[in-house]
Amino acid sequence: MRHSYLFAGMLVSAFWCGQATAQPAQPPPGYGQPPPPGYGQPPPPGYGQPPPPGYGPPPPGYGPPPPGYGPPPPGYGQPPPPPRPPQEPPPKSCCLWSVRYDPFDLLFRRVTFEGEIAWRSLPFSLEIAPSYIFDAISSELDEQGFEIAARIAWYVQGDALRGFWVKAHVEYETFQATLFREAEEDVYFGKPNSDVCDADSETGTCSRNVNSMIVGMMIGMSSVFGKNGGFALTGGIGIGVALAEPAKLEVQQCTADDRLAGDEHCPSNVNDMSGNLAYEYYNDFERIQPIGSLSLGVTF
């Protein structure tokens, strides 16, 4: 019985396999069939062409770019503009000129004024300082004359006419110097040395003209109390050298021979026992002279 079932199953299997071999396999639906109508044919009229009239603009957001994304700003991507020609600096409001008076020179028996002009916008200036000489410091001397000084200033720190400066100093002085030989109180005796004194020198005196060029250097400071000018204070000190030869003044003692000879400067009734008196300008000691300035005024 078991074998009968087995044999019947084999017959059914063989039959089924034969059926499967005999019928060819069918392709899936649509495979190998002609394409549907329109496939592979040119597109319909209007495809890829501008939209027909009435087809409106794109909705907002698809139009021109929003602000900030427009055309580049002027000059973007263009060559740089040519360089501007150099321009003159604006004119200075301060300081261009200064006028001052030096009361410090009264100690040296001088009346001194100073005028200074700036050299454009550069830190340089030109200064002129005339002086009137009305006396001498020593009681045995008298000086009458004038001097004039010229200075070129370099303002190392600050602007011209205000700040720290260095000045080249050139001066010319000329005056009549008189030496007095006092034998008694307010009484002058002695004869002028004819080799060095003027012929018209009076008894007990020696007069002559003294003059020299003086060159030197000064350092100092100028202050202006005001942004656009105003009250000014200038002070400095330096050293100068006199270029002239020594100038000597001498009043000699009257001797007995002078009185007997009838010298007009040696009266016979005067017993002169004071000795000779001399003074020398621009000698080895006086050739080196201090130069000073302490002036006040206005600067604008």
PDB file of N, CA, C and O in Angstrom, residues 110-186:
ATOM      1  N   ARG A 110      71.144 147.897  29.626  1.00  0.00           N
ATOM      2  CA  ARG A 110      70.674 147.811  28.253  1.00  0.00           C
ATOM      3  C   ARG A 110      69.149 147.913  28.247  1.00  0.00           C
ATOM      4  O   ARG A 110      68.470 147.442  29.154  1.00  0.00           O
ATOM      5  N   VAL A 111      68.602 148.534  27.198  1.00  0.00           N
ATOM      6  CA  VAL A 111      67.172 148.513  26.927  1.00  0.00           C
ATOM      7  C   VAL A 111      66.999 147.710  25.641  1.00  0.00           C
ATOM      8  O   VAL A 111      67.404 148.150  24.562  1.00  0.00           O
ATOM      9  N   THR A 112      66.384 146.516  25.758  1.00  0.00           N
ATOM     10  CA  THR A 112      66.376 145.563  24.657  1.00  0.00           C
ATOM     11  C   THR A 112      64.949 145.179  24.290  1.00  0.00           C
ATOM     12  O   THR A 112      64.136 144.860  25.163  1.00  0.00           O
ATOM     13  N   PHE A 113      64.680 145.203  22.994  1.00  0.00           N
ATOM     14  CA  PHE A 113      63.425 144.697  22.439  1.00  0.00           C
ATOM     15  C   PHE A 113      63.741 143.532  21.508  1.00  0.00           C
ATOM     16  O   PHE A 113      64.832 143.466  20.920  1.00  0.00           O
ATOM     17  N   GLU A 114      62.764 142.642  21.353  1.00  0.00           N
ATOM     18  CA  GLU A 114      62.944 141.473  20.501  1.00  0.00           C
ATOM     19  C   GLU A 114      61.753 141.323  19.558  1.00  0.00           C
ATOM     20  O   GLU A 114      60.598 141.440  19.981  1.00  0.00           O
ATOM     21  N   GLY A 115      62.043 141.091  18.296  1.00  0.00           N
ATOM     22  CA  GLY A 115      61.014 140.782  17.307  1.00  0.00           C
ATOM     23  C   GLY A 115      61.353 139.470  16.625  1.00  0.00           C
ATOM     24  O   GLY A 115      62.503 139.259  16.213  1.00  0.00           O
ATOM     25  N   GLU A 116      60.371 138.582  16.525  1.00  0.00           N
ATOM     26  CA  GLU A 116      60.621 137.241  15.988  1.00  0.00           C
ATOM     27  C   GLU A 116      59.524 136.880  14.986  1.00  0.00           C
ATOM     28  O   GLU A 116      58.344 137.131  15.232  1.00  0.00           O
ATOM     29  N   ILE A 117      59.934 136.273  13.868  1.00  0.00           N
ATOM     30  CA  ILE A 117      59.009 135.882  12.807  1.00  0.00           C
ATOM     31  C   ILE A 117      59.235 134.414  12.485  1.00  0.00           C
ATOM     32  O   ILE A 117      60.383 133.984  12.286  1.00  0.00           O
ATOM     33  N   ALA A 118      58.155 133.645  12.433  1.00  0.00           N
ATOM     34  CA  ALA A 118      58.252 132.223  12.098  1.00  0.00           C
ATOM     35  C   ALA A 118      58.539 132.045  10.613  1.00  0.00           C
ATOM     36  O   ALA A 118      58.145 132.867   9.779  1.00  0.00           O
ATOM     37  N   TRP A 119      59.210 130.946  10.289  1.00  0.00           N
ATOM     38  CA  TRP A 119      59.552 130.633   8.900  1.00  0.00           C
ATOM     39  C   TRP A 119      58.484 129.690   8.346  1.00  0.00           C
ATOM     40  O   TRP A 119      58.621 128.478   8.376  1.00  0.00           O
ATOM     41  N   ARG A 120      57.366 130.277   7.852  1.00  0.00           N
ATOM     42  CA  ARG A 120      56.254 129.525   7.308  1.00  0.00           C
ATOM     43  C   ARG A 120      55.794 128.477   8.318  1.00  0.00           C
ATOM     44  O   ARG A 120      55.603 128.768   9.486  1.00  0.00           O
ATOM     45  N   SER A 121      55.633 127.223   7.840  1.00  0.00           N
ATOM     46  CA  SER A 121      55.187 126.161   8.740  1.00  0.00           C
ATOM     47  C   SER A 121      56.344 125.339   9.288  1.00  0.00           C
ATOM     48  O   SER A 121      56.121 124.342   9.975  1.00  0.00           O
ATOM     49  N   LEU A 122      57.571 125.748   8.986  1.00  0.00           N
ATOM     50  CA  LEU A 122      58.736 125.014   9.472  1.00  0.00           C
ATOM     51  C   LEU A 122      59.032 125.410  10.920  1.00  0.00           C
ATOM     52  O   LEU A 122      58.658 126.489  11.368  1.00  0.00           O
ATOM     53  N   PRO A 123      59.747 124.545  11.656  1.00  0.00           N
ATOM     54  CA  PRO A 123      60.069 124.867  13.057  1.00  0.00           C
ATOM     55  C   PRO A 123      61.282 125.791  13.180  1.00  0.00           C
ATOM     56  O   PRO A 123      62.164 125.557  14.004  1.00  0.00           O
ATOM     57  N   PHE A 124      61.324 126.831  12.358  1.00  0.00           N
ATOM     58  CA  PHE A 124      62.427 127.780  12.381  1.00  0.00           C
ATOM     59  C   PHE A 124      61.863 129.199  12.456  1.00  0.00           C
ATOM     60  O   PHE A 124      60.723 129.453  12.048  1.00  0.00           O
ATOM     61  N   SER A 125      62.693 130.114  12.954  1.00  0.00           N
ATOM     62  CA  SER A 125      62.285 131.514  13.031  1.00  0.00           C
ATOM     63  C   SER A 125      63.517 132.398  12.946  1.00  0.00           C
ATOM     64  O   SER A 125      64.652 131.945  13.170  1.00  0.00           O
ATOM     65  N   LEU A 126      63.265 133.661  12.630  1.00  0.00           N
ATOM     66  CA  LEU A 126      64.318 134.679  12.585  1.00  0.00           C
ATOM     67  C   LEU A 126      63.993 135.735  13.629  1.00  0.00           C
ATOM     68  O   LEU A 126      62.869 136.246  13.683  1.00  0.00           O
ATOM     69  N   GLU A 127      64.983 136.065  14.442  1.00  0.00           N
ATOM     70  CA  GLU A 127      64.787 137.011  15.542  1.00  0.00           C
ATOM     71  C   GLU A 127      65.778 138.168  15.429  1.00  0.00           C
ATOM     72  O   GLU A 127      66.969 137.949  15.119  1.00  0.00           O
ATOM     73  N   ILE A 128      65.293 139.372  15.667  1.00  0.00           N
ATOM     74  CA  ILE A 128      66.121 140.579  15.702  1.00  0.00           C
ATOM     75  C   ILE A 128      65.946 141.219  17.078  1.00  0.00           C
ATOM     76  O   ILE A 128      64.812 141.403  17.546  1.00  0.00           O
ATOM     77  N   ALA A 129      67.080 141.566  17.716  1.00  0.00           N
ATOM     78  CA  ALA A 129      67.031 142.127  19.066  1.00  0.00           C
ATOM     79  C   ALA A 129      67.945 143.356  19.149  1.00  0.00           C
ATOM     80  O   ALA A 129      69.146 143.220  19.394  1.00  0.00           O
ATOM     81  N   PRO A 130      67.407 144.565  18.931  1.00  0.00           N
ATOM     82  CA  PRO A 130      68.221 145.782  19.108  1.00  0.00           C
ATOM     83  C   PRO A 130      68.260 146.202  20.576  1.00  0.00           C
ATOM     84  O   PRO A 130      67.306 145.981  21.329  1.00  0.00           O
ATOM     85  N   SER A 131      69.371 146.834  20.968  1.00  0.00           N
ATOM     86  CA  SER A 131      69.550 147.291  22.353  1.00  0.00           C
ATOM     87  C   SER A 131      70.168 148.677  22.366  1.00  0.00           C
ATOM     88  O   SER A 131      71.045 148.999  21.545  1.00  0.00           O
ATOM     89  N   TYR A 132      69.726 149.465  23.334  1.00  0.00           N
ATOM     90  CA  TYR A 132      70.333 150.774  23.595  1.00  0.00           C
ATOM     91  C   TYR A 132      71.193 150.642  24.841  1.00  0.00           C
ATOM     92  O   TYR A 132      70.732 150.194  25.892  1.00  0.00           O
ATOM     93  N   ILE A 133      72.467 151.023  24.727  1.00  0.00           N
ATOM     94  CA  ILE A 133      73.415 150.935  25.840  1.00  0.00           C
ATOM     95  C   ILE A 133      73.489 152.307  26.497  1.00  0.00           C
ATOM     96  O   ILE A 133      73.889 153.289  25.853  1.00  0.00           O
ATOM     97  N   PHE A 134      73.091 152.396  27.775  1.00  0.00           N
ATOM     98  CA  PHE A 134      73.066 153.702  28.442  1.00  0.00           C
ATOM     99  C   PHE A 134      74.031 153.824  29.610  1.00  0.00           C
ATOM    100  O   PHE A 134      74.186 154.916  30.174  1.00  0.00           O
ATOM    101  N   ASP A 135      74.724 152.758  29.990  1.00  0.00           N
ATOM    102  CA  ASP A 135      75.667 152.833  31.110  1.00  0.00           C
ATOM    103  C   ASP A 135      76.443 151.522  31.177  1.00  0.00           C
ATOM    104  O   ASP A 135      76.203 150.604  30.387  1.00  0.00           O
ATOM    105  N   ALA A 136      77.358 151.471  32.149  1.00  0.00           N
ATOM    106  CA  ALA A 136      78.129 150.256  32.397  1.00  0.00           C
ATOM    107  C   ALA A 136      77.879 149.780  33.825  1.00  0.00           C
ATOM    108  O   ALA A 136      77.437 150.547  34.692  1.00  0.00           O
ATOM    109  N   ILE A 137      78.165 148.512  34.074  1.00  0.00           N
ATOM    110  CA  ILE A 137      77.942 147.958  35.407  1.00  0.00           C
ATOM    111  C   ILE A 137      78.927 148.535  36.411  1.00  0.00           C
ATOM    112  O   ILE A 137      78.562 148.898  37.535  1.00  0.00           O
ATOM    113  N   SER A 138      80.189 148.659  36.018  1.00  0.00           N
ATOM    114  CA  SER A 138      81.221 149.171  36.925  1.00  0.00           C
ATOM    115  C   SER A 138      81.074 150.678  37.109  1.00  0.00           C
ATOM    116  O   SER A 138      80.765 151.422  36.165  1.00  0.00           O
ATOM    117  N   SER A 139      81.319 151.147  38.342  1.00  0.00           N
ATOM    118  CA  SER A 139      81.242 152.585  38.631  1.00  0.00           C
ATOM    119  C   SER A 139      82.406 153.358  38.016  1.00  0.00           C
ATOM    120  O   SER A 139      82.341 154.582  37.901  1.00  0.00           O
ATOM    121  N   GLU A 140      83.461 152.670  37.614  1.00  0.00           N
ATOM    122  CA  GLU A 140      84.609 153.326  37.007  1.00  0.00           C
ATOM    123  C   GLU A 140      84.464 153.475  35.500  1.00  0.00           C
ATOM    124  O   GLU A 140      85.316 154.090  34.856  1.00  0.00           O
ATOM    125  N   LEU A 141      83.405 152.921  34.934  1.00  0.00           N
ATOM    126  CA  LEU A 141      83.209 152.936  33.487  1.00  0.00           C
ATOM    127  C   LEU A 141      81.876 153.572  33.130  1.00  0.00           C
ATOM    128  O   LEU A 141      80.920 153.545  33.906  1.00  0.00           O
ATOM    129  N   ASP A 142      81.844 154.117  31.917  1.00  0.00           N
ATOM    130  CA  ASP A 142      80.594 154.593  31.330  1.00  0.00           C
ATOM    131  C   ASP A 142      80.568 154.140  29.875  1.00  0.00           C
ATOM    132  O   ASP A 142      81.589 154.225  29.170  1.00  0.00           O
ATOM    133  N   GLU A 143      79.412 153.628  29.431  1.00  0.00           N
ATOM    134  CA  GLU A 143      79.258 153.158  28.058  1.00  0.00           C
ATOM    135  C   GLU A 143      78.007 153.773  27.458  1.00  0.00           C
ATOM    136  O   GLU A 143      76.930 153.765  28.071  1.00  0.00           O
ATOM    137  N   GLN A 144      78.151 154.308  26.244  1.00  0.00           N
ATOM    138  CA  GLN A 144      77.042 154.912  25.522  1.00  0.00           C
ATOM    139  C   GLN A 144      77.093 154.420  24.082  1.00  0.00           C
ATOM    140  O   GLN A 144      78.071 154.665  23.378  1.00  0.00           O
ATOM    141  N   GLY A 145      76.039 153.713  23.675  1.00  0.00           N
ATOM    142  CA  GLY A 145      76.033 153.206  22.302  1.00  0.00           C
ATOM    143  C   GLY A 145      74.851 152.288  22.059  1.00  0.00           C
ATOM    144  O   GLY A 145      73.778 152.454  22.641  1.00  0.00           O
ATOM    145  N   PHE A 146      75.044 151.308  21.206  1.00  0.00           N
ATOM    146  CA  PHE A 146      73.963 150.380  20.882  1.00  0.00           C
ATOM    147  C   PHE A 146      74.562 149.044  20.452  1.00  0.00           C
ATOM    148  O   PHE A 146      75.762 148.927  20.152  1.00  0.00           O
ATOM    149  N   GLU A 147      73.714 148.058  20.396  1.00  0.00           N
ATOM    150  CA  GLU A 147      74.070 146.755  19.853  1.00  0.00           C
ATOM    151  C   GLU A 147      72.831 146.174  19.163  1.00  0.00           C
ATOM    152  O   GLU A 147      71.696 146.521  19.498  1.00  0.00           O
ATOM    153  N   ILE A 148      73.054 145.304  18.218  1.00  0.00           N
ATOM    154  CA  ILE A 148      71.959 144.637  17.525  1.00  0.00           C
ATOM    155  C   ILE A 148      72.337 143.180  17.341  1.00  0.00           C
ATOM    156  O   ILE A 148      73.462 142.862  16.924  1.00  0.00           O
ATOM    157  N   ALA A 149      71.412 142.307  17.679  1.00  0.00           N
ATOM    158  CA  ALA A 149      71.644 140.871  17.594  1.00  0.00           C
ATOM    159  C   ALA A 149      70.659 140.243  16.631  1.00  0.00           C
ATOM    160  O   ALA A 149      69.496 140.650  16.554  1.00  0.00           O
ATOM    161  N   ALA A 150      71.120 139.256  15.884  1.00  0.00           N
ATOM    162  CA  ALA A 150      70.272 138.456  14.991  1.00  0.00           C
ATOM    163  C   ALA A 150      70.411 136.998  15.404  1.00  0.00           C
ATOM    164  O   ALA A 150      71.522 136.516  15.661  1.00  0.00           O
ATOM    165  N   ARG A 151      69.268 136.314  15.481  1.00  0.00           N
ATOM    166  CA  ARG A 151      69.277 134.921  15.922  1.00  0.00           C
ATOM    167  C   ARG A 151      68.405 134.089  14.989  1.00  0.00           C
ATOM    168  O   ARG A 151      67.301 134.499  14.635  1.00  0.00           O
ATOM    169  N   ILE A 152      68.908 132.929  14.630  1.00  0.00           N
ATOM    170  CA  ILE A 152      68.128 131.939  13.887  1.00  0.00           C
ATOM    171  C   ILE A 152      67.793 130.817  14.856  1.00  0.00           C
ATOM    172  O   ILE A 152      68.684 130.192  15.431  1.00  0.00           O
ATOM    173  N   ALA A 153      66.506 130.592  15.045  1.00  0.00           N
ATOM    174  CA  ALA A 153      66.037 129.642  16.055  1.00  0.00           C
ATOM    175  C   ALA A 153      65.543 128.360  15.401  1.00  0.00           C
ATOM    176  O   ALA A 153      64.856 128.399  14.367  1.00  0.00           O
ATOM    177  N   TRP A 154      65.875 127.252  16.006  1.00  0.00           N
ATOM    178  CA  TRP A 154      65.347 125.942  15.630  1.00  0.00           C
ATOM    179  C   TRP A 154      64.557 125.418  16.827  1.00  0.00           C
ATOM    180  O   TRP A 154      65.114 125.186  17.895  1.00  0.00           O
ATOM    181  N   TYR A 155      63.263 125.249  16.626  1.00  0.00           N
ATOM    182  CA  TYR A 155      62.394 124.767  17.699  1.00  0.00           C
ATOM    183  C   TYR A 155      62.402 123.240  17.693  1.00  0.00           C
ATOM    184  O   TYR A 155      61.705 122.598  16.910  1.00  0.00           O
ATOM    185  N   VAL A 156      63.217 122.700  18.560  1.00  0.00           N
ATOM    186  CA  VAL A 156      63.421 121.254  18.605  1.00  0.00           C
ATOM    187  C   VAL A 156      62.148 120.546  19.043  1.00  0.00           C
ATOM    188  O   VAL A 156      61.820 119.458  18.569  1.00  0.00           O
ATOM    189  N   GLN A 157      61.418 121.138  19.959  1.00  0.00           N
ATOM    190  CA  GLN A 157      60.196 120.538  20.490  1.00  0.00           C
ATOM    191  C   GLN A 157      59.086 121.577  20.452  1.00  0.00           C
ATOM    192  O   GLN A 157      59.241 122.672  20.968  1.00  0.00           O
ATOM    193  N   GLY A 158      57.968 121.234  19.841  1.00  0.00           N
ATOM    194  CA  GLY A 158      56.871 122.180  19.719  1.00  0.00           C
ATOM    195  C   GLY A 158      56.879 122.870  18.369  1.00  0.00           C
ATOM    196  O   GLY A 158      57.634 122.527  17.462  1.00  0.00           O
ATOM    197  N   ASP A 159      56.008 123.868  18.232  1.00  0.00           N
ATOM    198  CA  ASP A 159      55.928 124.636  17.005  1.00  0.00           C
ATOM    199  C   ASP A 159      56.818 125.872  17.097  1.00  0.00           C
ATOM    200  O   ASP A 159      57.337 126.210  18.155  1.00  0.00           O
ATOM    201  N   ALA A 160      56.964 126.533  15.942  1.00  0.00           N
ATOM    202  CA  ALA A 160      57.752 127.760  15.923  1.00  0.00           C
ATOM    203  C   ALA A 160      57.139 128.790  16.872  1.00  0.00           C
ATOM    204  O   ALA A 160      55.917 128.935  16.960  1.00  0.00           O
ATOM    205  N   LEU A 161      57.984 129.479  17.612  1.00  0.00           N
ATOM    206  CA  LEU A 161      57.640 130.536  18.570  1.00  0.00           C
ATOM    207  C   LEU A 161      57.055 129.998  19.876  1.00  0.00           C
ATOM    208  O   LEU A 161      56.726 130.790  20.766  1.00  0.00           O
ATOM    209  N   ARG A 162      56.931 128.670  20.000  1.00  0.00           N
ATOM    210  CA  ARG A 162      56.485 128.117  21.274  1.00  0.00           C
ATOM    211  C   ARG A 162      57.078 126.719  21.420  1.00  0.00           C
ATOM    212  O   ARG A 162      56.892 125.866  20.576  1.00  0.00           O
ATOM    213  N   GLY A 163      57.842 126.557  22.502  1.00  0.00           N
ATOM    214  CA  GLY A 163      58.494 125.274  22.738  1.00  0.00           C
ATOM    215  C   GLY A 163      59.973 125.453  23.027  1.00  0.00           C
ATOM    216  O   GLY A 163      60.498 126.562  23.159  1.00  0.00           O
ATOM    217  N   PHE A 164      60.672 124.339  23.127  1.00  0.00           N
ATOM    218  CA  PHE A 164      62.107 124.330  23.403  1.00  0.00           C
ATOM    219  C   PHE A 164      62.876 124.663  22.133  1.00  0.00           C
ATOM    220  O   PHE A 164      62.572 124.135  21.070  1.00  0.00           O
ATOM    221  N   TRP A 165      63.878 125.535  22.245  1.00  0.00           N
ATOM    222  CA  TRP A 165      64.590 125.991  21.056  1.00  0.00           C
ATOM    223  C   TRP A 165      66.096 126.024  21.268  1.00  0.00           C
ATOM    224  O   TRP A 165      66.604 126.042  22.393  1.00  0.00           O
ATOM    225  N   VAL A 166      66.809 126.069  20.124  1.00  0.00           N
ATOM    226  CA  VAL A 166      68.255 126.304  20.049  1.00  0.00           C
ATOM    227  C   VAL A 166      68.452 127.438  19.063  1.00  0.00           C
ATOM    228  O   VAL A 166      67.904 127.397  17.955  1.00  0.00           O
ATOM    229  N   LYS A 167      69.231 128.463  19.452  1.00  0.00           N
ATOM    230  CA  LYS A 167      69.414 129.644  18.607  1.00  0.00           C
ATOM    231  C   LYS A 167      70.888 129.880  18.318  1.00  0.00           C
ATOM    232  O   LYS A 167      71.726 129.814  19.219  1.00  0.00           O
ATOM    233  N   ALA A 168      71.157 130.157  17.038  1.00  0.00           N
ATOM    234  CA  ALA A 168      72.476 130.641  16.634  1.00  0.00           C
ATOM    235  C   ALA A 168      72.470 132.160  16.771  1.00  0.00           C
ATOM    236  O   ALA A 168      71.584 132.832  16.243  1.00  0.00           O
ATOM    237  N   HIS A 169      73.444 132.696  17.492  1.00  0.00           N
ATOM    238  CA  HIS A 169      73.459 134.110  17.880  1.00  0.00           C
ATOM    239  C   HIS A 169      74.609 134.829  17.181  1.00  0.00           C
ATOM    240  O   HIS A 169      75.765 134.387  17.226  1.00  0.00           O
ATOM    241  N   VAL A 170      74.278 135.953  16.518  1.00  0.00           N
ATOM    242  CA  VAL A 170      75.281 136.849  15.931  1.00  0.00           C
ATOM    243  C   VAL A 170      74.942 138.261  16.390  1.00  0.00           C
ATOM    244  O   VAL A 170      73.810 138.723  16.232  1.00  0.00           O
ATOM    245  N   GLU A 171      75.930 138.954  16.938  1.00  0.00           N
ATOM    246  CA  GLU A 171      75.693 140.277  17.541  1.00  0.00           C
ATOM    247  C   GLU A 171      76.816 141.228  17.164  1.00  0.00           C
ATOM    248  O   GLU A 171      77.983 140.820  17.046  1.00  0.00           O
ATOM    249  N   TYR A 172      76.430 142.480  16.971  1.00  0.00           N
ATOM    250  CA  TYR A 172      77.426 143.532  16.784  1.00  0.00           C
ATOM    251  C   TYR A 172      77.143 144.630  17.795  1.00  0.00           C
ATOM    252  O   TYR A 172      76.019 145.135  17.889  1.00  0.00           O
ATOM    253  N   GLU A 173      78.171 144.976  18.580  1.00  0.00           N
ATOM    254  CA  GLU A 173      78.026 146.043  19.563  1.00  0.00           C
ATOM    255  C   GLU A 173      79.072 147.115  19.307  1.00  0.00           C
ATOM    256  O   GLU A 173      80.216 146.829  18.935  1.00  0.00           O
ATOM    257  N   THR A 174      78.668 148.367  19.499  1.00  0.00           N
ATOM    258  CA  THR A 174      79.569 149.499  19.371  1.00  0.00           C
ATOM    259  C   THR A 174      79.141 150.570  20.361  1.00  0.00           C
ATOM    260  O   THR A 174      77.946 150.883  20.469  1.00  0.00           O
ATOM    261  N   PHE A 175      80.085 151.101  21.111  1.00  0.00           N
ATOM    262  CA  PHE A 175      79.766 152.106  22.132  1.00  0.00           C
ATOM    263  C   PHE A 175      81.020 152.913  22.453  1.00  0.00           C
ATOM    264  O   PHE A 175      82.155 152.486  22.199  1.00  0.00           O
ATOM    265  N   GLN A 176      80.786 154.074  23.023  1.00  0.00           N
ATOM    266  CA  GLN A 176      81.868 154.939  23.506  1.00  0.00           C
ATOM    267  C   GLN A 176      82.096 154.604  24.970  1.00  0.00           C
ATOM    268  O   GLN A 176      81.225 154.811  25.813  1.00  0.00           O
ATOM    269  N   ALA A 177      83.277 154.105  25.257  1.00  0.00           N
ATOM    270  CA  ALA A 177      83.622 153.708  26.624  1.00  0.00           C
ATOM    271  C   ALA A 177      84.509 154.787  27.255  1.00  0.00           C
ATOM    272  O   ALA A 177      85.421 155.324  26.609  1.00  0.00           O
ATOM    273  N   THR A 178      84.241 155.088  28.520  1.00  0.00           N
ATOM    274  CA  THR A 178      85.027 156.078  29.269  1.00  0.00           C
ATOM    275  C   THR A 178      85.410 155.490  30.609  1.00  0.00           C
ATOM    276  O   THR A 178      84.553 154.991  31.344  1.00  0.00           O
ATOM    277  N   LEU A 179      86.704 155.556  30.910  1.00  0.00           N
ATOM    278  CA  LEU A 179      87.238 155.092  32.189  1.00  0.00           C
ATOM    279  C   LEU A 179      87.535 156.310  33.067  1.00  0.00           C
ATOM    280  O   LEU A 179      88.173 157.263  32.614  1.00  0.00           O
ATOM    281  N   PHE A 180      87.058 156.277  34.338  1.00  0.00           N
ATOM    282  CA  PHE A 180      87.247 157.387  35.276  1.00  0.00           C
ATOM    283  C   PHE A 180      88.246 156.965  36.355  1.00  0.00           C
ATOM    284  O   PHE A 180      88.080 155.919  36.983  1.00  0.00           O
ATOM    285  N   ARG A 181      89.236 157.848  36.548  1.00  0.00           N
ATOM    286  CA  ARG A 181      90.213 157.621  37.627  1.00  0.00           C
ATOM    287  C   ARG A 181      89.949 158.651  38.712  1.00  0.00           C
ATOM    288  O   ARG A 181      90.229 159.842  38.553  1.00  0.00           O
ATOM    289  N   GLU A 182      89.366 158.175  39.795  1.00  0.00           N
ATOM    290  CA  GLU A 182      88.955 159.064  40.879  1.00  0.00           C
ATOM    291  C   GLU A 182      90.054 159.112  41.935  1.00  0.00           C
ATOM    292  O   GLU A 182      90.344 158.125  42.604  1.00  0.00           O
ATOM    293  N   ALA A 183      90.695 160.292  42.095  1.00  0.00           N
ATOM    294  CA  ALA A 183      91.733 160.462  43.126  1.00  0.00           C
ATOM    295  C   ALA A 183      91.107 160.822  44.457  1.00  0.00           C
ATOM    296  O   ALA A 183      91.543 160.359  45.510  1.00  0.00           O
ATOM    297  N   GLU A 184      90.092 161.661  44.437  1.00  0.00           N
ATOM    298  CA  GLU A 184      89.329 162.010  45.622  1.00  0.00           C
ATOM    299  C   GLU A 184      87.854 161.861  45.279  1.00  0.00           C
ATOM    300  O   GLU A 184      87.489 161.598  44.142  1.00  0.00           O
ATOM    301  N   GLU A 185      86.981 162.015  46.271  1.00  0.00           N
ATOM    302  CA  GLU A 185      85.564 161.859  46.021  1.00  0.00           C
ATOM    303  C   GLU A 185      85.085 162.880  44.993  1.00  0.00           C
ATOM    304  O   GLU A 185      85.204 164.096  45.206  1.00  0.00           O
ATOM    305  N   ASP A 186      84.588 162.370  43.903  1.00  0.00           N
ATOM    306  CA  ASP A 186      84.080 163.170  42.788  1.00  0.00           C
ATOM    307  C   ASP A 186      85.129 164.094  42.191  1.00  0.00           C
ATOM    308  O   ASP A 186      84.793 165.076  41.515  1.00  0.00           O
TER     309      ASP A 186
END
